[in-house]
Amino acid sequence: MRRREPDYYRKFRCIGGACPDTCCKDWEIVLDEQTLEAYQQAPQGLRERLKAGIVDNEDGERCFRLGEDGRCAMLTQDGWCAVQREWGEEHLCGHCAAYPRFVEEYGCLTESALAISCPEAARLLLEAPGFALVEEEDGGADLPFEGVDGGMLSGLEHTRAMALEALTRGEGTVWKRLAQVLALAYDGQDALDFCAYDQLFQCAPLEPQGAEMGGREMALRVLERWMALEPLRPEWPALLQSRCAQLSGLDEGAYDALRAGFQEAYPQWEGQLTRVAGYLIFRHWLKAVNDDGLYGRAVLVGGACVALYHLMALEWQAQGTLSVEGAAALCSAFGREVEHMEDNFMALVEDGYHLERWPLYQCLMGL
Ligand code: SF4
């Protein structure tokens, strides 16, 4: 079986109490029988805390209790999990031990990555020298991957490799390279719609001919759309609302000055957005095997980069500075509110097909 992961994947270490956020908040962690049984053997004090900290959810599943502030009952004041601190990491439940690592299995292929909803994973991505993948053959047998055409998976892998190549090694601005990725996905969507998987090998990242991607109008459209999604934390729509107001309030000259000032003060923005786009393409492109939805995913990637660029620039303007940790916090909030919220994510993928509302491809290609 082939295994593939980003080259910085194994560098990840949870920074616990030094984390600017925590993943032990807002998410409902359902515990399996094996873990619940093992928790009966926890050291005395911890066992009592576990007993009080595990409750039934609406579906009758056992999960950690969340406080009114959304914090997990097992989270200690210093930002560590009491299970890990008092008993050892090996006793964390499967979900908590794995996060922010996630694994996608495609029969003959297993892919792993780090979810950027974790600010430390986002920081590693932003500070990586590029977005590169490593692959190995582990000698294990391929697992069955029923219901998926092998030709479709290979074609998607091929187009994704081309998309990553155009994005990370292509010439021109990140907006131009993202436009090429979008054009490739548009072509690929055609092949998927007609089950013409051979055609996936003929797709090419065309040169954009029309408007440049990344402008204010598109940013406002994406930010307003994100604002209308179901939030996990109330701070997210509040932030989006204030940034939309800040952006709308700028006249043309002030908007141009914002972009120029931000890009000069934070020159790493373009490399960082390229890596965020690489991560999103790596994580979501192949998922089209499940629902044929390739172009909508590419629109989501392009839209996310446009919106994150503006959020970074507006943060820089509001605070007078932007650090890599500040940029990572924005990526992390996007990951938490969009990537981890299945309904939100799929709503945005669906949006991508409304060409009148999201005329990205037509604008970029001058159609
Ligand atoms: S969000 Fe990441 S760094 Fe922070 S506590 Fe969770 S795993 Fe650790």
mmCIF file of C-alpha atoms and ligand atoms in Angstrom:
data_model
loop_
_atom_site.group_PDB
_atom_site.id
_atom_site.type_symbol
_atom_site.label_atom_id
_atom_site.label_comp_id
_atom_site.label_asym_id
_atom_site.label_seq_id
_atom_site.Cartn_x
_atom_site.Cartn_y
_atom_site.Cartn_z
ATOM 1 C CA MET A 1 0.000 0.000 0.000
ATOM 2 C CA ARG A 2 1.182 3.525 -0.823
ATOM 3 C CA ARG A 3 1.348 6.091 1.973
ATOM 4 C CA ARG A 4 1.599 9.794 1.365
ATOM 5 C CA GLU A 5 1.896 12.809 3.685
ATOM 6 C CA PRO A 6 3.237 16.385 3.663
ATOM 7 C CA ASP A 7 6.964 16.485 4.441
ATOM 8 C CA TYR A 8 6.473 18.441 7.699
ATOM 9 C CA TYR A 9 3.859 15.971 9.012
ATOM 10 C CA ARG A 10 6.133 14.166 11.469
ATOM 11 C CA LYS A 11 7.443 17.376 12.988
ATOM 12 C CA PHE A 12 4.172 18.020 14.777
ATOM 13 C CA ARG A 13 4.170 18.055 18.585
ATOM 14 C CA CYS A 14 1.237 19.307 20.649
ATOM 15 C CA ILE A 15 2.389 22.350 22.616
ATOM 16 C CA GLY A 16 -0.354 21.904 25.251
ATOM 17 C CA GLY A 17 -0.288 24.763 27.763
ATOM 18 C CA ALA A 18 1.633 27.008 25.319
ATOM 19 C CA CYS A 19 -1.101 26.629 22.690
ATOM 20 C CA PRO A 20 -2.829 29.963 21.956
ATOM 21 C CA ASP A 21 -6.104 28.044 21.666
ATOM 22 C CA THR A 22 -7.146 24.547 22.622
ATOM 23 C CA CYS A 23 -8.748 21.687 20.748
ATOM 24 C CA CYS A 24 -10.398 20.592 24.038
ATOM 25 C CA LYS A 25 -13.257 23.042 23.517
ATOM 26 C CA ASP A 26 -16.565 23.065 21.636
ATOM 27 C CA TRP A 27 -16.139 19.646 20.021
ATOM 28 C CA GLU A 28 -18.130 16.719 21.324
ATOM 29 C CA ILE A 29 -15.791 13.753 21.784
ATOM 30 C CA VAL A 30 -17.674 10.443 21.730
ATOM 31 C CA LEU A 31 -15.941 7.652 23.652
ATOM 32 C CA ASP A 32 -15.861 4.051 22.506
ATOM 33 C CA GLU A 33 -16.552 1.059 24.747
ATOM 34 C CA GLN A 34 -12.901 0.060 24.957
ATOM 35 C CA THR A 35 -11.852 3.493 26.214
ATOM 36 C CA LEU A 36 -14.705 3.636 28.699
ATOM 37 C CA GLU A 37 -13.661 0.270 30.064
ATOM 38 C CA ALA A 38 -10.023 1.315 30.289
ATOM 39 C CA TYR A 39 -11.015 4.467 32.191
ATOM 40 C CA GLN A 40 -12.359 2.262 35.007
ATOM 41 C CA GLN A 41 -8.707 1.441 35.748
ATOM 42 C CA ALA A 42 -7.557 5.080 35.922
ATOM 43 C CA PRO A 43 -5.702 6.235 39.079
ATOM 44 C CA GLN A 44 -8.094 7.017 41.919
ATOM 45 C CA GLY A 45 -8.419 10.850 41.706
ATOM 46 C CA LEU A 46 -8.545 10.851 37.938
ATOM 47 C CA ARG A 47 -11.133 8.080 37.948
ATOM 48 C CA GLU A 48 -13.446 10.279 40.015
ATOM 49 C CA ARG A 49 -12.898 13.197 37.663
ATOM 50 C CA LEU A 50 -13.609 10.996 34.631
ATOM 51 C CA LYS A 51 -16.777 9.715 36.248
ATOM 52 C CA ALA A 52 -18.061 13.250 36.722
ATOM 53 C CA GLY A 53 -16.762 14.406 33.349
ATOM 54 C CA ILE A 54 -18.438 11.835 31.085
ATOM 55 C CA VAL A 55 -22.115 12.265 30.191
ATOM 56 C CA ASP A 56 -24.640 11.059 27.600
ATOM 57 C CA ASN A 57 -25.222 13.208 24.526
ATOM 58 C CA GLU A 58 -28.600 13.620 22.761
ATOM 59 C CA ASP A 59 -28.080 10.321 20.928
ATOM 60 C CA GLY A 60 -27.277 8.444 24.127
ATOM 61 C CA GLU A 61 -23.549 8.225 23.328
ATOM 62 C CA ARG A 62 -20.992 8.651 26.114
ATOM 63 C CA CYS A 63 -18.873 11.749 25.672
ATOM 64 C CA PHE A 64 -16.842 14.275 27.647
ATOM 65 C CA ARG A 65 -18.960 16.976 29.268
ATOM 66 C CA LEU A 66 -18.437 20.486 27.958
ATOM 67 C CA GLY A 67 -18.722 23.433 30.347
ATOM 68 C CA GLU A 68 -20.766 26.541 29.590
ATOM 69 C CA ASP A 69 -17.662 28.076 28.063
ATOM 70 C CA GLY A 70 -17.346 25.009 25.795
ATOM 71 C CA ARG A 71 -14.250 23.664 27.586
ATOM 72 C CA CYS A 72 -13.878 19.918 28.081
ATOM 73 C CA ALA A 73 -14.373 18.764 31.681
ATOM 74 C CA MET A 74 -10.933 17.098 31.565
ATOM 75 C CA LEU A 75 -9.067 20.247 30.548
ATOM 76 C CA THR A 76 -6.839 21.580 33.344
ATOM 77 C CA GLN A 77 -6.156 25.261 34.046
ATOM 78 C CA ASP A 78 -2.689 24.991 32.494
ATOM 79 C CA GLY A 79 -4.101 23.815 29.144
ATOM 80 C CA TRP A 80 -3.327 20.088 29.364
ATOM 81 C CA CYS A 81 -5.711 17.161 29.436
ATOM 82 C CA ALA A 82 -5.959 15.633 32.934
ATOM 83 C CA VAL A 83 -5.830 12.114 31.413
ATOM 84 C CA GLN A 84 -2.537 12.883 29.692
ATOM 85 C CA ARG A 85 -1.074 14.841 32.601
ATOM 86 C CA GLU A 86 -1.973 12.386 35.382
ATOM 87 C CA TRP A 87 -1.940 9.058 33.583
ATOM 88 C CA GLY A 88 -0.012 9.402 30.328
ATOM 89 C CA GLU A 89 -0.569 10.167 26.640
ATOM 90 C CA GLU A 90 -1.139 6.497 25.830
ATOM 91 C CA HIS A 91 -4.442 6.670 27.752
ATOM 92 C CA LEU A 92 -5.984 9.419 25.621
ATOM 93 C CA CYS A 93 -9.026 8.262 23.642
ATOM 94 C CA GLY A 94 -8.523 7.609 19.911
ATOM 95 C CA HIS A 95 -9.931 10.975 18.754
ATOM 96 C CA CYS A 96 -7.858 13.067 21.155
ATOM 97 C CA ALA A 97 -4.668 11.071 20.577
ATOM 98 C CA ALA A 98 -4.961 11.429 16.789
ATOM 99 C CA TYR A 99 -5.868 15.119 16.517
ATOM 100 C CA PRO A 100 -4.774 17.114 14.526
ATOM 101 C CA ARG A 101 -3.596 14.171 12.421
ATOM 102 C CA PHE A 102 -6.169 12.726 10.076
ATOM 103 C CA VAL A 103 -5.991 9.834 7.682
ATOM 104 C CA GLU A 104 -7.853 9.263 4.419
ATOM 105 C CA GLU A 105 -7.942 5.760 2.986
ATOM 106 C CA TYR A 106 -8.470 5.114 -0.707
ATOM 107 C CA GLY A 107 -7.943 1.350 -0.889
ATOM 108 C CA CYS A 108 -4.474 1.179 -2.440
ATOM 109 C CA LEU A 109 -3.517 4.546 -0.973
ATOM 110 C CA THR A 110 -3.460 6.076 2.515
ATOM 111 C CA GLU A 111 -2.947 9.797 2.937
ATOM 112 C CA SER A 112 -2.259 11.612 6.211
ATOM 113 C CA ALA A 113 -2.119 15.298 7.028
ATOM 114 C CA LEU A 114 -2.371 17.767 9.899
ATOM 115 C CA ALA A 115 -5.612 19.737 10.208
ATOM 116 C CA ILE A 116 -4.908 23.473 10.301
ATOM 117 C CA SER A 117 -7.704 23.955 12.841
ATOM 118 C CA CYS A 118 -4.826 23.295 15.280
ATOM 119 C CA PRO A 119 -2.850 26.575 15.439
ATOM 120 C CA GLU A 120 0.445 24.718 15.864
ATOM 121 C CA ALA A 121 -0.254 22.636 12.724
ATOM 122 C CA ALA A 122 -1.184 25.866 10.901
ATOM 123 C CA ARG A 123 2.058 27.496 12.057
ATOM 124 C CA LEU A 124 4.097 24.502 10.836
ATOM 125 C CA LEU A 125 2.403 24.783 7.432
ATOM 126 C CA LEU A 126 2.944 28.543 7.176
ATOM 127 C CA GLU A 127 6.612 28.211 8.154
ATOM 128 C CA ALA A 128 7.368 25.193 5.964
ATOM 129 C CA PRO A 129 9.788 26.012 3.132
ATOM 130 C CA GLY A 130 7.222 24.798 0.569
ATOM 131 C CA PHE A 131 4.371 22.349 0.209
ATOM 132 C CA ALA A 132 5.957 19.001 -0.668
ATOM 133 C CA LEU A 133 4.721 15.443 -0.243
ATOM 134 C CA VAL A 134 6.600 12.318 0.712
ATOM 135 C CA GLU A 135 5.474 8.888 -0.383
ATOM 136 C CA GLU A 136 6.430 5.364 0.572
ATOM 137 C CA GLU A 137 5.336 1.861 -0.291
ATOM 138 C CA ASP A 138 4.837 0.026 3.027
ATOM 139 C CA GLY A 139 4.668 -3.465 1.537
ATOM 140 C CA GLY A 140 1.214 -4.078 3.059
ATOM 141 C CA ALA A 141 -1.718 -5.394 1.035
ATOM 142 C CA ASP A 142 -4.088 -2.914 -0.644
ATOM 143 C CA LEU A 143 -7.447 -2.702 1.085
ATOM 144 C CA PRO A 144 -10.650 -3.068 -0.930
ATOM 145 C CA PHE A 145 -12.067 0.273 -2.016
ATOM 146 C CA GLU A 146 -15.501 -0.698 -3.132
ATOM 147 C CA GLY A 147 -17.710 1.365 -5.374
ATOM 148 C CA VAL A 148 -14.885 3.504 -6.736
ATOM 149 C CA ASP A 149 -13.546 3.208 -10.239
ATOM 150 C CA GLY A 150 -9.751 2.769 -10.142
ATOM 151 C CA GLY A 151 -9.473 4.882 -13.307
ATOM 152 C CA MET A 152 -11.304 7.723 -11.605
ATOM 153 C CA LEU A 153 -8.993 7.658 -8.597
ATOM 154 C CA SER A 154 -5.856 7.584 -10.776
ATOM 155 C CA GLY A 155 -7.231 10.404 -12.934
ATOM 156 C CA LEU A 156 -7.951 12.511 -9.864
ATOM 157 C CA GLU A 157 -4.494 11.791 -8.486
ATOM 158 C CA HIS A 158 -3.027 12.850 -11.818
ATOM 159 C CA THR A 159 -4.970 16.125 -11.951
ATOM 160 C CA ARG A 160 -4.151 16.862 -8.312
ATOM 161 C CA ALA A 161 -0.430 16.356 -8.979
ATOM 162 C CA MET A 162 -0.759 18.809 -11.890
ATOM 163 C CA ALA A 163 -2.644 21.283 -9.716
ATOM 164 C CA LEU A 164 0.048 21.123 -7.003
ATOM 165 C CA GLU A 165 2.769 21.457 -9.618
ATOM 166 C CA ALA A 166 1.123 24.551 -11.172
ATOM 167 C CA LEU A 167 0.537 26.039 -7.740
ATOM 168 C CA THR A 168 3.916 25.402 -6.139
ATOM 169 C CA ARG A 169 6.259 25.545 -9.147
ATOM 170 C CA GLY A 170 4.341 27.680 -11.623
ATOM 171 C CA GLU A 171 5.191 31.242 -12.476
ATOM 172 C CA GLY A 172 3.333 34.461 -11.694
ATOM 173 C CA THR A 173 1.362 35.575 -8.669
ATOM 174 C CA VAL A 174 -0.445 33.179 -6.385
ATOM 175 C CA TRP A 175 -3.701 34.526 -7.903
ATOM 176 C CA LYS A 176 -2.610 33.507 -11.374
ATOM 177 C CA ARG A 177 -1.523 30.070 -10.179
ATOM 178 C CA LEU A 178 -4.807 29.570 -8.304
ATOM 179 C CA ALA A 179 -6.665 30.545 -11.483
ATOM 180 C CA GLN A 180 -4.795 27.776 -13.316
ATOM 181 C CA VAL A 181 -5.816 25.286 -10.635
ATOM 182 C CA LEU A 182 -9.406 26.398 -11.051
ATOM 183 C CA ALA A 183 -9.246 25.989 -14.832
ATOM 184 C CA LEU A 184 -7.823 22.499 -14.379
ATOM 185 C CA ALA A 185 -10.644 21.570 -12.002
ATOM 186 C CA TYR A 186 -13.220 22.983 -14.433
ATOM 187 C CA ASP A 187 -11.862 20.720 -17.156
ATOM 188 C CA GLY A 188 -11.682 17.793 -14.755
ATOM 189 C CA GLN A 189 -15.288 18.329 -13.719
ATOM 190 C CA ASP A 190 -16.351 17.886 -17.327
ATOM 191 C CA ALA A 191 -14.567 14.534 -17.457
ATOM 192 C CA LEU A 192 -16.180 13.433 -14.176
ATOM 193 C CA ASP A 193 -19.644 14.500 -15.313
ATOM 194 C CA PHE A 194 -19.368 12.206 -18.343
ATOM 195 C CA CYS A 195 -17.509 9.417 -16.467
ATOM 196 C CA ALA A 196 -14.783 9.942 -19.072
ATOM 197 C CA TYR A 197 -11.973 9.225 -16.614
ATOM 198 C CA ASP A 198 -9.347 8.900 -19.380
ATOM 199 C CA GLN A 199 -9.967 12.558 -20.111
ATOM 200 C CA LEU A 200 -8.667 13.463 -16.669
ATOM 201 C CA PHE A 201 -5.212 12.709 -18.041
ATOM 202 C CA GLN A 202 -5.684 15.295 -20.835
ATOM 203 C CA CYS A 203 -6.674 18.213 -18.550
ATOM 204 C CA ALA A 204 -4.305 21.151 -18.438
ATOM 205 C CA PRO A 205 -3.918 24.232 -16.202
ATOM 206 C CA LEU A 206 -4.818 26.910 -18.798
ATOM 207 C CA GLU A 207 -3.428 30.426 -18.603
ATOM 208 C CA PRO A 208 -6.036 32.866 -17.265
ATOM 209 C CA GLN A 209 -7.069 35.539 -19.777
ATOM 210 C CA GLY A 210 -9.542 37.669 -17.859
ATOM 211 C CA ALA A 211 -9.816 39.506 -14.558
ATOM 212 C CA GLU A 212 -7.244 38.876 -11.847
ATOM 213 C CA MET A 213 -8.442 36.810 -8.920
ATOM 214 C CA GLY A 214 -8.093 38.088 -5.371
ATOM 215 C CA GLY A 215 -9.939 41.429 -5.493
ATOM 216 C CA ARG A 216 -12.145 43.072 -2.900
ATOM 217 C CA GLU A 217 -15.470 42.166 -4.495
ATOM 218 C CA MET A 218 -14.685 38.467 -4.392
ATOM 219 C CA ALA A 219 -13.312 38.750 -0.838
ATOM 220 C CA LEU A 220 -16.518 40.389 0.390
ATOM 221 C CA ARG A 221 -18.620 37.768 -1.328
ATOM 222 C CA VAL A 222 -16.707 34.924 0.328
ATOM 223 C CA LEU A 223 -16.571 36.571 3.768
ATOM 224 C CA GLU A 224 -20.303 37.322 3.691
ATOM 225 C CA ARG A 225 -21.013 33.739 2.661
ATOM 226 C CA TRP A 226 -18.868 32.401 5.502
ATOM 227 C CA MET A 227 -20.724 34.707 7.869
ATOM 228 C CA ALA A 228 -24.038 33.071 6.927
ATOM 229 C CA LEU A 229 -22.803 29.555 7.852
ATOM 230 C CA GLU A 230 -23.536 27.835 11.148
ATOM 231 C CA PRO A 231 -20.751 28.997 13.509
ATOM 232 C CA LEU A 232 -18.973 26.788 16.002
ATOM 233 C CA ARG A 233 -17.884 29.802 18.055
ATOM 234 C CA PRO A 234 -19.703 33.170 18.104
ATOM 235 C CA GLU A 235 -16.384 35.074 17.786
ATOM 236 C CA TRP A 236 -16.054 33.904 14.174
ATOM 237 C CA PRO A 237 -19.088 35.629 12.578
ATOM 238 C CA ALA A 238 -18.370 38.668 14.786
ATOM 239 C CA LEU A 239 -14.834 38.875 13.391
ATOM 240 C CA LEU A 240 -16.060 38.411 9.811
ATOM 241 C CA GLN A 241 -18.674 41.106 10.259
ATOM 242 C CA SER A 242 -16.191 43.642 11.572
ATOM 243 C CA ARG A 243 -13.681 42.829 8.797
ATOM 244 C CA CYS A 244 -16.382 43.158 6.110
ATOM 245 C CA ALA A 245 -17.306 46.582 7.508
ATOM 246 C CA GLN A 246 -13.624 47.580 7.576
ATOM 247 C CA LEU A 247 -13.144 46.424 3.972
ATOM 248 C CA SER A 248 -16.347 48.000 2.635
ATOM 249 C CA GLY A 249 -15.434 51.306 4.270
ATOM 250 C CA LEU A 250 -12.268 51.738 2.204
ATOM 251 C CA ASP A 251 -12.371 53.808 -0.973
ATOM 252 C CA GLU A 252 -10.392 52.569 -3.978
ATOM 253 C CA GLY A 253 -7.247 54.479 -3.035
ATOM 254 C CA ALA A 254 -7.335 53.294 0.580
ATOM 255 C CA TYR A 255 -7.913 49.713 -0.559
ATOM 256 C CA ASP A 256 -4.906 49.806 -2.882
ATOM 257 C CA ALA A 257 -2.835 51.365 -0.093
ATOM 258 C CA LEU A 258 -3.926 48.613 2.298
ATOM 259 C CA ARG A 259 -2.770 45.904 -0.083
ATOM 260 C CA ALA A 260 0.511 47.595 -0.897
ATOM 261 C CA GLY A 261 1.269 48.356 2.768
ATOM 262 C CA PHE A 262 0.391 44.850 3.928
ATOM 263 C CA GLN A 263 2.416 43.151 1.216
ATOM 264 C CA GLU A 264 5.452 45.245 2.014
ATOM 265 C CA ALA A 265 5.176 44.712 5.766
ATOM 266 C CA TYR A 266 4.415 40.985 5.505
ATOM 267 C CA PRO A 267 6.222 39.748 2.385
ATOM 268 C CA GLN A 268 5.818 36.101 3.373
ATOM 269 C CA TRP A 269 2.056 36.366 2.627
ATOM 270 C CA GLU A 270 2.335 34.913 -0.865
ATOM 271 C CA GLY A 271 4.409 31.868 0.087
ATOM 272 C CA GLN A 272 2.111 31.235 3.036
ATOM 273 C CA LEU A 273 -1.066 31.418 0.945
ATOM 274 C CA THR A 274 0.530 29.099 -1.614
ATOM 275 C CA ARG A 275 1.149 26.533 1.117
ATOM 276 C CA VAL A 276 -2.379 26.915 2.515
ATOM 277 C CA ALA A 277 -3.761 26.314 -0.984
ATOM 278 C CA GLY A 278 -1.436 23.292 -1.361
ATOM 279 C CA TYR A 279 -2.710 21.844 1.908
ATOM 280 C CA LEU A 280 -6.356 22.385 0.912
ATOM 281 C CA ILE A 281 -5.843 20.824 -2.512
ATOM 282 C CA PHE A 282 -4.023 17.861 -0.977
ATOM 283 C CA ARG A 283 -6.699 17.355 1.636
ATOM 284 C CA HIS A 284 -9.856 17.806 -0.450
ATOM 285 C CA TRP A 285 -9.198 17.149 -4.156
ATOM 286 C CA LEU A 286 -9.374 13.333 -4.055
ATOM 287 C CA LYS A 287 -12.587 13.435 -2.025
ATOM 288 C CA ALA A 288 -14.301 13.980 -5.374
ATOM 289 C CA VAL A 289 -14.184 10.161 -5.643
ATOM 290 C CA ASN A 290 -17.146 10.153 -3.264
ATOM 291 C CA ASP A 291 -19.434 12.663 -4.958
ATOM 292 C CA ASP A 292 -17.842 13.776 -8.283
ATOM 293 C CA GLY A 293 -17.535 17.283 -6.836
ATOM 294 C CA LEU A 294 -14.179 18.584 -8.072
ATOM 295 C CA TYR A 295 -14.821 22.097 -9.375
ATOM 296 C CA GLY A 296 -16.816 23.140 -6.262
ATOM 297 C CA ARG A 297 -13.861 22.082 -4.102
ATOM 298 C CA ALA A 298 -11.452 24.105 -6.232
ATOM 299 C CA VAL A 299 -13.708 27.172 -5.922
ATOM 300 C CA LEU A 300 -13.691 26.667 -2.152
ATOM 301 C CA VAL A 301 -9.870 26.592 -2.161
ATOM 302 C CA GLY A 302 -9.594 29.740 -4.315
ATOM 303 C CA GLY A 303 -12.253 31.555 -2.283
ATOM 304 C CA ALA A 304 -10.550 30.590 1.001
ATOM 305 C CA CYS A 305 -7.226 32.020 -0.190
ATOM 306 C CA VAL A 306 -8.863 35.291 -1.298
ATOM 307 C CA ALA A 307 -10.683 35.609 2.030
ATOM 308 C CA LEU A 308 -7.666 34.642 4.177
ATOM 309 C CA TYR A 309 -5.480 37.143 2.321
ATOM 310 C CA HIS A 310 -7.934 39.929 3.142
ATOM 311 C CA LEU A 311 -8.365 38.781 6.745
ATOM 312 C CA MET A 312 -4.577 38.890 7.172
ATOM 313 C CA ALA A 313 -4.303 42.336 5.559
ATOM 314 C CA LEU A 314 -7.173 43.735 7.639
ATOM 315 C CA GLU A 315 -5.721 42.231 10.821
ATOM 316 C CA TRP A 316 -2.401 43.893 9.973
ATOM 317 C CA GLN A 317 -4.201 47.204 9.462
ATOM 318 C CA ALA A 318 -6.251 46.914 12.663
ATOM 319 C CA GLN A 319 -3.317 45.821 14.883
ATOM 320 C CA GLY A 320 -0.518 47.661 13.086
ATOM 321 C CA THR A 321 1.322 44.346 12.747
ATOM 322 C CA LEU A 322 0.841 40.689 11.823
ATOM 323 C CA SER A 323 2.884 37.780 13.167
ATOM 324 C CA VAL A 324 3.020 34.255 11.799
ATOM 325 C CA GLU A 325 1.063 33.210 14.896
ATOM 326 C CA GLY A 326 -1.599 35.802 14.016
ATOM 327 C CA ALA A 327 -1.827 34.459 10.466
ATOM 328 C CA ALA A 328 -1.931 30.886 11.828
ATOM 329 C CA ALA A 329 -4.817 31.839 14.158
ATOM 330 C CA LEU A 330 -6.859 33.021 11.146
ATOM 331 C CA CYS A 331 -6.121 29.815 9.207
ATOM 332 C CA SER A 332 -6.976 27.809 12.294
ATOM 333 C CA ALA A 333 -10.341 29.573 12.714
ATOM 334 C CA PHE A 334 -11.146 28.883 9.047
ATOM 335 C CA GLY A 335 -10.180 25.215 9.509
ATOM 336 C CA ARG A 336 -12.354 24.882 12.584
ATOM 337 C CA GLU A 337 -15.388 26.715 11.201
ATOM 338 C CA VAL A 338 -15.337 25.458 7.611
ATOM 339 C CA GLU A 339 -13.227 22.322 7.166
ATOM 340 C CA HIS A 340 -14.395 20.617 10.358
ATOM 341 C CA MET A 341 -18.046 21.537 9.965
ATOM 342 C CA GLU A 342 -19.196 19.059 7.343
ATOM 343 C CA ASP A 343 -22.438 20.909 6.556
ATOM 344 C CA ASN A 344 -20.610 24.214 6.125
ATOM 345 C CA PHE A 345 -17.942 22.661 3.972
ATOM 346 C CA MET A 346 -20.409 20.905 1.686
ATOM 347 C CA ALA A 347 -22.591 24.026 1.406
ATOM 348 C CA LEU A 348 -19.563 25.911 0.083
ATOM 349 C CA VAL A 349 -18.671 23.105 -2.340
ATOM 350 C CA GLU A 350 -22.256 23.206 -3.647
ATOM 351 C CA ASP A 351 -22.036 26.992 -3.991
ATOM 352 C CA GLY A 352 -19.104 26.623 -6.346
ATOM 353 C CA TYR A 353 -21.396 25.236 -9.055
ATOM 354 C CA HIS A 354 -23.650 28.299 -9.126
ATOM 355 C CA LEU A 355 -21.739 29.939 -11.938
ATOM 356 C CA GLU A 356 -23.935 33.048 -11.952
ATOM 357 C CA ARG A 357 -23.264 33.664 -8.256
ATOM 358 C CA TRP A 358 -19.636 32.514 -8.330
ATOM 359 C CA PRO A 359 -18.485 33.389 -11.846
ATOM 360 C CA LEU A 360 -14.850 32.757 -10.979
ATOM 361 C CA TYR A 361 -14.004 30.649 -13.983
ATOM 362 C CA GLN A 362 -15.703 32.966 -16.496
ATOM 363 C CA CYS A 363 -14.034 36.058 -14.999
ATOM 364 C CA LEU A 364 -10.604 34.464 -14.974
ATOM 365 C CA MET A 365 -10.887 33.114 -18.484
ATOM 366 C CA GLY A 366 -12.386 36.322 -19.904
ATOM 367 C CA LEU A 367 -15.580 34.525 -20.967
HETATM 368 S S1 SF4 B 1 -4.927 22.743 19.208
HETATM 369 FE FE1 SF4 B 1 -3.053 21.602 18.611
HETATM 370 S S2 SF4 B 1 -1.330 22.455 19.832
HETATM 371 FE FE2 SF4 B 1 -3.302 23.182 20.724
HETATM 372 S S3 SF4 B 1 -3.751 21.734 22.379
HETATM 373 FE FE3 SF4 B 1 -4.813 20.946 20.528
HETATM 374 S S4 SF4 B 1 -3.342 19.557 19.461
HETATM 375 FE FE4 SF4 B 1 -2.198 20.759 21.014
#
